[in-house]
Amino acid sequence: MGAGAVGCYFGGMLARAGHMVTLIGRAQHVEAVNREGLWLESLKFAEFIPLRASTDVQAVRDADLVLFCVKTPDSAAAARELALHLKPDAALLSLQNGVDNVARIRPHVAVLVIPSVVYVAATMTGPGRMKHGGRGELIIGLEDATIGAAHQPTLAAIAAICARAAIPCRVAENIEGDMWEKLLMNCAYNAISALGRAHYGRIAKNAPAMATAIAAAKEVLAVAKASKVRMPDRDLIDAAIKLALMMTTAISSTAQDIARGKRTEIDFLNGFIVERGKTLNVATPVNQALHALVKLLEESLDD
């Protein structure tokens, strides 16, 4: 559900491994996929992958697993649309940015909703065509340990399915901390990539830009601490620096949205940290500036 770059990459990899996959997306994209398949250009192969595509959410009616890949602002509306068509024993896996998507989805559906963390560099290069630029792994889990234990067989089965499709997938013991780590990465790089029209490698080589990214990341850590989030036990600032050095050709989803004239998810990334910081009396001036500048850039889309 939501056949953008993330949905097409993971859906394409699952279809390539022999699973029956249906992409649900916009008409132009759906027509291209149904006509010739999904063109997936990865680091290891480039080929058309045969699968089905539809503009109709009813296409989920036979699905055992729904990959929920819509933009965060559309989460509640998309969940309401899906609710009438989901099998009672289906599972819904949220492959989205931000840390509060499952809270937006769960009130509207009666199936198991699983949060995840996605690390992949992928872009759509045209209708029915996508390019993979690096990584491609998932972290999945459930926030409540008791509920997580009860659904461990489901989580393990999803991880195994992904592994057989060449998608590394780890079942997390602390998915909340992992989601906040991804939020930290998003807050460090998404806005800067959009504002500077820069891939991560160029940000890494620009000392002022990198200093800004690190400052934004440190504010996220401060807000996480005040929120009593148990963060992963490692140097996340060092991890953020290494991310830019490793994913040099990656361009943030925020930058891709702006380039396509679309609204971004910035309210749920840097904007989320700003609002949570206000609630907890934690100063977040760097995130506030990045959020404000991207919002200003969004306004120019209407000019």
PDB file of C-alpha atoms in Angstrom:
ATOM      1  CA  MET A   1       0.000   0.000   0.000  1.00  0.00           C
ATOM      2  CA  GLY A   2       1.742   3.121  -1.276  1.00  0.00           C
ATOM      3  CA  ALA A   3       3.874   2.112  -4.248  1.00  0.00           C
ATOM      4  CA  GLY A   4       6.610   4.713  -3.969  1.00  0.00           C
ATOM      5  CA  ALA A   5      10.320   3.964  -3.853  1.00  0.00           C
ATOM      6  CA  VAL A   6      10.195   2.076  -0.538  1.00  0.00           C
ATOM      7  CA  GLY A   7       7.112   0.058  -1.437  1.00  0.00           C
ATOM      8  CA  CYS A   8       8.459  -0.779  -4.889  1.00  0.00           C
ATOM      9  CA  TYR A   9      11.850  -1.855  -3.593  1.00  0.00           C
ATOM     10  CA  PHE A  10      10.604  -4.222  -0.908  1.00  0.00           C
ATOM     11  CA  GLY A  11       7.587  -5.353  -2.934  1.00  0.00           C
ATOM     12  CA  GLY A  12       9.820  -5.942  -5.934  1.00  0.00           C
ATOM     13  CA  MET A  13      12.334  -7.966  -3.943  1.00  0.00           C
ATOM     14  CA  LEU A  14       9.560 -10.137  -2.477  1.00  0.00           C
ATOM     15  CA  ALA A  15       8.035 -10.684  -5.929  1.00  0.00           C
ATOM     16  CA  ARG A  16      11.457 -11.541  -7.340  1.00  0.00           C
ATOM     17  CA  ALA A  17      11.713 -14.251  -4.669  1.00  0.00           C
ATOM     18  CA  GLY A  18       8.464 -15.803  -5.886  1.00  0.00           C
ATOM     19  CA  HIS A  19       5.868 -14.237  -3.594  1.00  0.00           C
ATOM     20  CA  MET A  20       2.548 -13.021  -4.975  1.00  0.00           C
ATOM     21  CA  VAL A  21       2.760  -9.236  -4.633  1.00  0.00           C
ATOM     22  CA  THR A  22       0.295  -6.508  -5.589  1.00  0.00           C
ATOM     23  CA  LEU A  23       1.359  -2.873  -5.615  1.00  0.00           C
ATOM     24  CA  ILE A  24      -1.328  -0.313  -4.809  1.00  0.00           C
ATOM     25  CA  GLY A  25      -0.529   3.117  -6.187  1.00  0.00           C
ATOM     26  CA  ARG A  26      -1.340   5.885  -8.629  1.00  0.00           C
ATOM     27  CA  ALA A  27      -2.810   5.175 -12.055  1.00  0.00           C
ATOM     28  CA  GLN A  28       0.213   6.118 -14.180  1.00  0.00           C
ATOM     29  CA  HIS A  29       2.507   3.915 -12.122  1.00  0.00           C
ATOM     30  CA  VAL A  30       0.012   1.048 -11.992  1.00  0.00           C
ATOM     31  CA  GLU A  31      -0.485   1.101 -15.766  1.00  0.00           C
ATOM     32  CA  ALA A  32       3.265   0.897 -16.378  1.00  0.00           C
ATOM     33  CA  VAL A  33       3.718  -2.012 -13.951  1.00  0.00           C
ATOM     34  CA  ASN A  34       0.790  -3.981 -15.359  1.00  0.00           C
ATOM     35  CA  ARG A  35       2.036  -3.385 -18.894  1.00  0.00           C
ATOM     36  CA  GLU A  36       5.644  -4.527 -18.538  1.00  0.00           C
ATOM     37  CA  GLY A  37       6.415  -5.244 -14.870  1.00  0.00           C
ATOM     38  CA  LEU A  38       8.380  -3.248 -12.323  1.00  0.00           C
ATOM     39  CA  TRP A  39      11.820  -2.165 -13.513  1.00  0.00           C
ATOM     40  CA  LEU A  40      14.104  -2.544 -10.517  1.00  0.00           C
ATOM     41  CA  GLU A  41      17.671  -1.352 -10.967  1.00  0.00           C
ATOM     42  CA  SER A  42      19.670  -2.449  -7.947  1.00  0.00           C
ATOM     43  CA  LEU A  43      23.347  -2.609  -7.119  1.00  0.00           C
ATOM     44  CA  LYS A  44      23.407  -6.286  -8.140  1.00  0.00           C
ATOM     45  CA  PHE A  45      20.884  -6.584 -10.969  1.00  0.00           C
ATOM     46  CA  ALA A  46      18.591  -4.631 -13.274  1.00  0.00           C
ATOM     47  CA  GLU A  47      15.475  -6.330 -14.588  1.00  0.00           C
ATOM     48  CA  PHE A  48      11.733  -6.187 -15.047  1.00  0.00           C
ATOM     49  CA  ILE A  49       9.936  -8.004 -12.234  1.00  0.00           C
ATOM     50  CA  PRO A  50       6.458  -9.325 -13.054  1.00  0.00           C
ATOM     51  CA  LEU A  51       3.852  -8.492 -10.433  1.00  0.00           C
ATOM     52  CA  ARG A  52       0.366  -7.078 -10.179  1.00  0.00           C
ATOM     53  CA  ALA A  53      -0.603  -3.476  -9.526  1.00  0.00           C
ATOM     54  CA  SER A  54      -3.889  -1.757  -8.765  1.00  0.00           C
ATOM     55  CA  THR A  55      -5.333   1.621  -7.864  1.00  0.00           C
ATOM     56  CA  ASP A  56      -8.038  -0.080  -5.777  1.00  0.00           C
ATOM     57  CA  VAL A  57      -7.430  -0.737  -2.071  1.00  0.00           C
ATOM     58  CA  GLN A  58      -9.683  -3.796  -2.340  1.00  0.00           C
ATOM     59  CA  ALA A  59      -6.625  -5.521  -3.810  1.00  0.00           C
ATOM     60  CA  VAL A  60      -5.471  -6.171  -0.217  1.00  0.00           C
ATOM     61  CA  ARG A  61      -8.411  -8.493   0.482  1.00  0.00           C
ATOM     62  CA  ASP A  62      -6.405 -11.720   0.118  1.00  0.00           C
ATOM     63  CA  ALA A  63      -3.144 -10.406   1.564  1.00  0.00           C
ATOM     64  CA  ASP A  64      -1.506 -12.138   4.502  1.00  0.00           C
ATOM     65  CA  LEU A  65       0.956  -9.260   4.920  1.00  0.00           C
ATOM     66  CA  VAL A  66       0.393  -5.627   3.962  1.00  0.00           C
ATOM     67  CA  LEU A  67       3.417  -3.368   3.603  1.00  0.00           C
ATOM     68  CA  PHE A  68       2.060   0.040   4.600  1.00  0.00           C
ATOM     69  CA  CYS A  69       4.267   2.578   2.801  1.00  0.00           C
ATOM     70  CA  VAL A  70       2.135   5.717   2.533  1.00  0.00           C
ATOM     71  CA  LYS A  71       3.417   9.107   3.649  1.00  0.00           C
ATOM     72  CA  THR A  72       2.858   9.855   7.336  1.00  0.00           C
ATOM     73  CA  PRO A  73       0.197  12.578   6.819  1.00  0.00           C
ATOM     74  CA  ASP A  74      -1.910  10.019   4.929  1.00  0.00           C
ATOM     75  CA  SER A  75      -1.630   7.219   7.513  1.00  0.00           C
ATOM     76  CA  ALA A  76      -5.027   7.540   9.186  1.00  0.00           C
ATOM     77  CA  ALA A  77      -6.979   8.009   5.954  1.00  0.00           C
ATOM     78  CA  ALA A  78      -5.218   5.108   4.246  1.00  0.00           C
ATOM     79  CA  ALA A  79      -5.781   2.869   7.276  1.00  0.00           C
ATOM     80  CA  ARG A  80      -9.500   3.667   7.237  1.00  0.00           C
ATOM     81  CA  GLU A  81      -9.642   2.757   3.539  1.00  0.00           C
ATOM     82  CA  LEU A  82      -7.893  -0.547   4.129  1.00  0.00           C
ATOM     83  CA  ALA A  83      -9.891  -1.549   7.193  1.00  0.00           C
ATOM     84  CA  LEU A  84     -12.912  -2.877   5.315  1.00  0.00           C
ATOM     85  CA  HIS A  85     -10.834  -5.152   3.102  1.00  0.00           C
ATOM     86  CA  LEU A  86      -8.226  -6.723   5.401  1.00  0.00           C
ATOM     87  CA  LYS A  87      -8.397 -10.404   6.337  1.00  0.00           C
ATOM     88  CA  PRO A  88      -8.882 -10.860  10.107  1.00  0.00           C
ATOM     89  CA  ASP A  89      -5.581 -12.732  10.382  1.00  0.00           C
ATOM     90  CA  ALA A  90      -3.571 -10.343   8.189  1.00  0.00           C
ATOM     91  CA  ALA A  91      -0.619  -8.382   9.539  1.00  0.00           C
ATOM     92  CA  LEU A  92       0.175  -4.806   8.599  1.00  0.00           C
ATOM     93  CA  LEU A  93       3.836  -3.753   8.575  1.00  0.00           C
ATOM     94  CA  SER A  94       4.414   0.011   8.739  1.00  0.00           C
ATOM     95  CA  LEU A  95       7.406   0.938   6.544  1.00  0.00           C
ATOM     96  CA  GLN A  96       7.325   4.659   7.301  1.00  0.00           C
ATOM     97  CA  ASN A  97       9.393   7.500   8.682  1.00  0.00           C
ATOM     98  CA  GLY A  98       8.686   8.901  12.134  1.00  0.00           C
ATOM     99  CA  VAL A  99       7.973   7.273  15.479  1.00  0.00           C
ATOM    100  CA  ASP A 100       4.204   7.613  15.863  1.00  0.00           C
ATOM    101  CA  ASN A 101       2.722   6.058  12.723  1.00  0.00           C
ATOM    102  CA  VAL A 102       1.401   2.910  14.377  1.00  0.00           C
ATOM    103  CA  ALA A 103      -0.536   5.110  16.796  1.00  0.00           C
ATOM    104  CA  ARG A 104      -2.199   6.723  13.769  1.00  0.00           C
ATOM    105  CA  ILE A 105      -2.988   3.372  12.148  1.00  0.00           C
ATOM    106  CA  ARG A 106      -4.132   1.135  15.004  1.00  0.00           C
ATOM    107  CA  PRO A 107      -7.397   2.945  15.884  1.00  0.00           C
ATOM    108  CA  HIS A 108      -8.690   2.251  12.367  1.00  0.00           C
ATOM    109  CA  VAL A 109      -7.827  -1.411  11.736  1.00  0.00           C
ATOM    110  CA  ALA A 110      -8.528  -4.642  13.588  1.00  0.00           C
ATOM    111  CA  VAL A 111      -5.360  -6.486  12.571  1.00  0.00           C
ATOM    112  CA  LEU A 112      -1.862  -6.740  14.013  1.00  0.00           C
ATOM    113  CA  VAL A 113       0.087  -3.539  13.224  1.00  0.00           C
ATOM    114  CA  ILE A 114       3.863  -3.900  13.384  1.00  0.00           C
ATOM    115  CA  PRO A 115       6.236  -0.931  13.427  1.00  0.00           C
ATOM    116  CA  SER A 116       9.490  -1.164  11.531  1.00  0.00           C
ATOM    117  CA  VAL A 117      12.649   0.750  10.768  1.00  0.00           C
ATOM    118  CA  VAL A 118      13.670   0.984   7.123  1.00  0.00           C
ATOM    119  CA  TYR A 119      17.170   1.657   5.889  1.00  0.00           C
ATOM    120  CA  VAL A 120      17.247   1.869   2.102  1.00  0.00           C
ATOM    121  CA  ALA A 121      18.328   4.382  -0.526  1.00  0.00           C
ATOM    122  CA  ALA A 122      15.791   4.174  -3.335  1.00  0.00           C
ATOM    123  CA  THR A 123      14.253   6.566  -5.845  1.00  0.00           C
ATOM    124  CA  MET A 124      11.540   6.373  -8.470  1.00  0.00           C
ATOM    125  CA  THR A 125      12.991   7.216 -11.883  1.00  0.00           C
ATOM    126  CA  GLY A 126       9.681   7.100 -13.743  1.00  0.00           C
ATOM    127  CA  PRO A 127       6.337   5.269 -13.804  1.00  0.00           C
ATOM    128  CA  GLY A 128       7.024   1.621 -13.071  1.00  0.00           C
ATOM    129  CA  ARG A 129      10.744   2.242 -12.680  1.00  0.00           C
ATOM    130  CA  MET A 130      12.854   2.501  -9.538  1.00  0.00           C
ATOM    131  CA  LYS A 131      16.543   2.614  -8.682  1.00  0.00           C
ATOM    132  CA  HIS A 132      18.128   1.143  -5.576  1.00  0.00           C
ATOM    133  CA  GLY A 133      21.103   3.134  -4.321  1.00  0.00           C
ATOM    134  CA  GLY A 134      22.166   1.205  -1.231  1.00  0.00           C
ATOM    135  CA  ARG A 135      21.306  -0.841   1.846  1.00  0.00           C
ATOM    136  CA  GLY A 136      17.830  -2.344   2.028  1.00  0.00           C
ATOM    137  CA  GLU A 137      17.272  -3.784   5.481  1.00  0.00           C
ATOM    138  CA  LEU A 138      14.399  -3.822   7.949  1.00  0.00           C
ATOM    139  CA  ILE A 139      14.098  -3.893  11.715  1.00  0.00           C
ATOM    140  CA  ILE A 140      10.725  -5.055  13.028  1.00  0.00           C
ATOM    141  CA  GLY A 141       9.221  -5.529  16.473  1.00  0.00           C
ATOM    142  CA  LEU A 142       6.438  -4.622  18.874  1.00  0.00           C
ATOM    143  CA  GLU A 143       6.704  -1.934  21.526  1.00  0.00           C
ATOM    144  CA  ASP A 144       5.063  -3.939  24.311  1.00  0.00           C
ATOM    145  CA  ALA A 145       7.276  -6.856  25.380  1.00  0.00           C
ATOM    146  CA  THR A 146       4.340  -9.040  26.432  1.00  0.00           C
ATOM    147  CA  ILE A 147       2.475  -8.511  23.166  1.00  0.00           C
ATOM    148  CA  GLY A 148       5.733  -8.940  21.285  1.00  0.00           C
ATOM    149  CA  ALA A 149       6.314 -12.323  22.913  1.00  0.00           C
ATOM    150  CA  ALA A 150       2.814 -13.453  21.975  1.00  0.00           C
ATOM    151  CA  HIS A 151       3.409 -12.539  18.342  1.00  0.00           C
ATOM    152  CA  GLN A 152       6.988 -13.793  18.161  1.00  0.00           C
ATOM    153  CA  PRO A 153       6.100 -16.546  15.640  1.00  0.00           C
ATOM    154  CA  THR A 154       4.606 -13.930  13.296  1.00  0.00           C
ATOM    155  CA  LEU A 155       7.625 -11.653  13.624  1.00  0.00           C
ATOM    156  CA  ALA A 156       9.996 -14.562  13.043  1.00  0.00           C
ATOM    157  CA  ALA A 157       8.023 -15.680   9.988  1.00  0.00           C
ATOM    158  CA  ILE A 158       8.172 -12.193   8.463  1.00  0.00           C
ATOM    159  CA  ALA A 159      11.911 -12.011   9.099  1.00  0.00           C
ATOM    160  CA  ALA A 160      12.397 -15.411   7.450  1.00  0.00           C
ATOM    161  CA  ILE A 161      10.342 -14.416   4.400  1.00  0.00           C
ATOM    162  CA  CYS A 162      12.421 -11.267   4.041  1.00  0.00           C
ATOM    163  CA  ALA A 163      15.701 -13.139   4.442  1.00  0.00           C
ATOM    164  CA  ARG A 164      14.777 -15.548   1.642  1.00  0.00           C
ATOM    165  CA  ALA A 165      14.076 -12.508  -0.550  1.00  0.00           C
ATOM    166  CA  ALA A 166      17.557 -11.052   0.127  1.00  0.00           C
ATOM    167  CA  ILE A 167      16.108  -8.484   2.533  1.00  0.00           C
ATOM    168  CA  PRO A 168      18.034  -8.498   5.826  1.00  0.00           C
ATOM    169  CA  CYS A 169      15.446  -8.280   8.608  1.00  0.00           C
ATOM    170  CA  ARG A 170      16.090  -8.222  12.351  1.00  0.00           C
ATOM    171  CA  VAL A 171      13.450  -8.743  15.051  1.00  0.00           C
ATOM    172  CA  ALA A 172      14.184  -6.040  17.621  1.00  0.00           C
ATOM    173  CA  GLU A 173      14.000  -6.332  21.372  1.00  0.00           C
ATOM    174  CA  ASN A 174      13.711  -2.520  21.643  1.00  0.00           C
ATOM    175  CA  ILE A 175      11.894  -1.320  18.524  1.00  0.00           C
ATOM    176  CA  GLU A 176      11.083   2.050  20.107  1.00  0.00           C
ATOM    177  CA  GLY A 177      14.776   2.807  20.535  1.00  0.00           C
ATOM    178  CA  ASP A 178      15.493   1.669  16.977  1.00  0.00           C
ATOM    179  CA  MET A 179      12.731   3.936  15.625  1.00  0.00           C
ATOM    180  CA  TRP A 180      14.139   6.897  17.523  1.00  0.00           C
ATOM    181  CA  GLU A 181      17.593   6.127  16.144  1.00  0.00           C
ATOM    182  CA  LYS A 182      16.143   6.311  12.616  1.00  0.00           C
ATOM    183  CA  LEU A 183      14.369   9.551  13.575  1.00  0.00           C
ATOM    184  CA  LEU A 184      17.745  10.918  14.656  1.00  0.00           C
ATOM    185  CA  MET A 185      19.188  10.075  11.224  1.00  0.00           C
ATOM    186  CA  ASN A 186      16.205  11.650   9.487  1.00  0.00           C
ATOM    187  CA  CYS A 187      16.463  14.828  11.545  1.00  0.00           C
ATOM    188  CA  ALA A 188      20.186  15.050  10.868  1.00  0.00           C
ATOM    189  CA  TYR A 189      20.049  14.702   7.089  1.00  0.00           C
ATOM    190  CA  ASN A 190      16.589  14.969   5.525  1.00  0.00           C
ATOM    191  CA  ALA A 191      16.154  18.724   5.740  1.00  0.00           C
ATOM    192  CA  ILE A 192      19.782  19.528   4.895  1.00  0.00           C
ATOM    193  CA  SER A 193      19.636  17.251   1.856  1.00  0.00           C
ATOM    194  CA  ALA A 194      16.475  19.038   0.693  1.00  0.00           C
ATOM    195  CA  LEU A 195      17.649  22.574   1.413  1.00  0.00           C
ATOM    196  CA  GLY A 196      21.042  22.018  -0.190  1.00  0.00           C
ATOM    197  CA  ARG A 197      19.771  19.704  -2.936  1.00  0.00           C
ATOM    198  CA  ALA A 198      22.608  17.487  -1.790  1.00  0.00           C
ATOM    199  CA  HIS A 199      23.281  13.784  -1.514  1.00  0.00           C
ATOM    200  CA  TYR A 200      24.725  12.560   1.760  1.00  0.00           C
ATOM    201  CA  GLY A 201      28.259  12.364   0.430  1.00  0.00           C
ATOM    202  CA  ARG A 202      28.301  16.086  -0.322  1.00  0.00           C
ATOM    203  CA  ILE A 203      26.920  16.853   3.128  1.00  0.00           C
ATOM    204  CA  ALA A 204      29.689  14.750   4.687  1.00  0.00           C
ATOM    205  CA  LYS A 205      32.336  16.759   2.827  1.00  0.00           C
ATOM    206  CA  ASN A 206      30.883  20.123   3.873  1.00  0.00           C
ATOM    207  CA  ALA A 207      32.044  20.942   7.415  1.00  0.00           C
ATOM    208  CA  PRO A 208      29.321  23.530   8.265  1.00  0.00           C
ATOM    209  CA  ALA A 209      26.578  21.267   6.904  1.00  0.00           C
ATOM    210  CA  MET A 210      27.920  18.295   8.832  1.00  0.00           C
ATOM    211  CA  ALA A 211      28.195  20.357  12.021  1.00  0.00           C
ATOM    212  CA  THR A 212      24.539  21.335  11.595  1.00  0.00           C
ATOM    213  CA  ALA A 213      23.524  17.707  11.080  1.00  0.00           C
ATOM    214  CA  ILE A 214      25.378  16.643  14.219  1.00  0.00           C
ATOM    215  CA  ALA A 215      23.834  19.480  16.241  1.00  0.00           C
ATOM    216  CA  ALA A 216      20.354  18.415  15.108  1.00  0.00           C
ATOM    217  CA  ALA A 217      21.132  14.814  16.074  1.00  0.00           C
ATOM    218  CA  LYS A 218      22.283  15.846  19.542  1.00  0.00           C
ATOM    219  CA  GLU A 219      18.991  17.674  20.079  1.00  0.00           C
ATOM    220  CA  VAL A 220      17.119  14.479  19.172  1.00  0.00           C
ATOM    221  CA  LEU A 221      19.135  12.614  21.805  1.00  0.00           C
ATOM    222  CA  ALA A 222      18.234  15.258  24.391  1.00  0.00           C
ATOM    223  CA  VAL A 223      14.530  14.990  23.562  1.00  0.00           C
ATOM    224  CA  ALA A 224      14.699  11.183  23.610  1.00  0.00           C
ATOM    225  CA  LYS A 225      16.321  11.267  27.045  1.00  0.00           C
ATOM    226  CA  ALA A 226      13.636  13.624  28.360  1.00  0.00           C
ATOM    227  CA  SER A 227      11.005  11.317  26.836  1.00  0.00           C
ATOM    228  CA  LYS A 228      12.558   8.370  28.721  1.00  0.00           C
ATOM    229  CA  VAL A 229      13.181   6.485  25.494  1.00  0.00           C
ATOM    230  CA  ARG A 230      15.695   3.664  25.877  1.00  0.00           C
ATOM    231  CA  MET A 231      18.060   4.396  23.022  1.00  0.00           C
ATOM    232  CA  PRO A 232      20.408   1.778  21.519  1.00  0.00           C
ATOM    233  CA  ASP A 233      23.547   1.374  23.593  1.00  0.00           C
ATOM    234  CA  ARG A 234      26.097   2.758  21.144  1.00  0.00           C
ATOM    235  CA  ASP A 235      27.497   6.085  19.963  1.00  0.00           C
ATOM    236  CA  LEU A 236      24.652   7.333  17.772  1.00  0.00           C
ATOM    237  CA  ILE A 237      26.459  10.522  16.765  1.00  0.00           C
ATOM    238  CA  ASP A 238      29.294   8.412  15.399  1.00  0.00           C
ATOM    239  CA  ALA A 239      26.711   6.189  13.702  1.00  0.00           C
ATOM    240  CA  ALA A 240      25.134   9.247  12.076  1.00  0.00           C
ATOM    241  CA  ILE A 241      28.490  10.390  10.723  1.00  0.00           C
ATOM    242  CA  LYS A 242      29.211   6.913   9.359  1.00  0.00           C
ATOM    243  CA  LEU A 243      25.787   6.794   7.688  1.00  0.00           C
ATOM    244  CA  ALA A 244      26.624   9.806   5.522  1.00  0.00           C
ATOM    245  CA  LEU A 245      30.023   8.356   4.667  1.00  0.00           C
ATOM    246  CA  MET A 246      28.497   4.994   3.742  1.00  0.00           C
ATOM    247  CA  MET A 247      25.407   6.157   1.815  1.00  0.00           C
ATOM    248  CA  THR A 248      27.205   8.816  -0.222  1.00  0.00           C
ATOM    249  CA  THR A 249      24.811   8.761  -3.178  1.00  0.00           C
ATOM    250  CA  ALA A 250      21.628   8.792  -1.074  1.00  0.00           C
ATOM    251  CA  ILE A 251      19.245  11.730  -1.335  1.00  0.00           C
ATOM    252  CA  SER A 252      16.697  12.148   1.441  1.00  0.00           C
ATOM    253  CA  SER A 253      13.009  11.456   0.933  1.00  0.00           C
ATOM    254  CA  THR A 254      12.394  15.088   1.880  1.00  0.00           C
ATOM    255  CA  ALA A 255      14.643  16.230  -0.970  1.00  0.00           C
ATOM    256  CA  GLN A 256      12.868  13.854  -3.355  1.00  0.00           C
ATOM    257  CA  ASP A 257       9.465  15.195  -2.304  1.00  0.00           C
ATOM    258  CA  ILE A 258      10.541  18.804  -2.864  1.00  0.00           C
ATOM    259  CA  ALA A 259      12.058  17.938  -6.250  1.00  0.00           C
ATOM    260  CA  ARG A 260       8.702  16.449  -7.296  1.00  0.00           C
ATOM    261  CA  GLY A 261       6.742  19.433  -6.024  1.00  0.00           C
ATOM    262  CA  LYS A 262       5.191  17.456  -3.164  1.00  0.00           C
ATOM    263  CA  ARG A 263       4.630  18.261   0.483  1.00  0.00           C
ATOM    264  CA  THR A 264       7.118  16.585   2.806  1.00  0.00           C
ATOM    265  CA  GLU A 265       7.000  14.685   6.090  1.00  0.00           C
ATOM    266  CA  ILE A 266       9.088  17.345   7.844  1.00  0.00           C
ATOM    267  CA  ASP A 267       6.353  18.024  10.445  1.00  0.00           C
ATOM    268  CA  PHE A 268       6.790  14.426  11.636  1.00  0.00           C
ATOM    269  CA  LEU A 269      10.600  14.540  11.661  1.00  0.00           C
ATOM    270  CA  ASN A 270      12.305  17.772  12.779  1.00  0.00           C
ATOM    271  CA  GLY A 271       8.873  19.247  13.500  1.00  0.00           C
ATOM    272  CA  PHE A 272       8.042  16.349  15.821  1.00  0.00           C
ATOM    273  CA  ILE A 273      11.253  16.957  17.778  1.00  0.00           C
ATOM    274  CA  VAL A 274      10.481  20.675  18.048  1.00  0.00           C
ATOM    275  CA  GLU A 275       6.978  20.035  19.410  1.00  0.00           C
ATOM    276  CA  ARG A 276       8.108  17.284  21.783  1.00  0.00           C
ATOM    277  CA  GLY A 277      10.935  19.549  22.946  1.00  0.00           C
ATOM    278  CA  LYS A 278       8.460  22.318  23.749  1.00  0.00           C
ATOM    279  CA  THR A 279       6.346  19.898  25.782  1.00  0.00           C
ATOM    280  CA  LEU A 280       9.375  18.694  27.743  1.00  0.00           C
ATOM    281  CA  ASN A 281      11.113  22.074  27.968  1.00  0.00           C
ATOM    282  CA  VAL A 282      14.072  20.908  25.866  1.00  0.00           C
ATOM    283  CA  ALA A 283      15.584  23.494  23.532  1.00  0.00           C
ATOM    284  CA  THR A 284      15.762  22.411  19.875  1.00  0.00           C
ATOM    285  CA  PRO A 285      16.934  25.510  17.942  1.00  0.00           C
ATOM    286  CA  VAL A 286      18.670  23.616  15.128  1.00  0.00           C
ATOM    287  CA  ASN A 287      15.694  21.364  14.449  1.00  0.00           C
ATOM    288  CA  GLN A 288      13.427  24.401  14.683  1.00  0.00           C
ATOM    289  CA  ALA A 289      15.465  26.239  12.042  1.00  0.00           C
ATOM    290  CA  LEU A 290      15.601  23.228   9.713  1.00  0.00           C
ATOM    291  CA  HIS A 291      11.867  22.653  10.101  1.00  0.00           C
ATOM    292  CA  ALA A 292      11.070  26.316   9.434  1.00  0.00           C
ATOM    293  CA  LEU A 293      13.258  26.465   6.325  1.00  0.00           C
ATOM    294  CA  VAL A 294      11.736  23.341   4.785  1.00  0.00           C
ATOM    295  CA  LYS A 295       8.236  24.670   5.511  1.00  0.00           C
ATOM    296  CA  LEU A 296       9.231  27.890   3.736  1.00  0.00           C
ATOM    297  CA  LEU A 297      10.494  25.828   0.815  1.00  0.00           C
ATOM    298  CA  GLU A 298       7.195  23.935   0.738  1.00  0.00           C
ATOM    299  CA  GLU A 299       5.308  27.218   0.463  1.00  0.00           C
ATOM    300  CA  SER A 300       7.284  28.060  -2.675  1.00  0.00           C
ATOM    301  CA  LEU A 301       5.783  24.977  -4.330  1.00  0.00           C
ATOM    302  CA  ASP A 302       2.492  26.869  -4.551  1.00  0.00           C
ATOM    303  CA  ASP A 303       4.043  29.909  -6.266  1.00  0.00           C
TER     304      ASP A 303
END
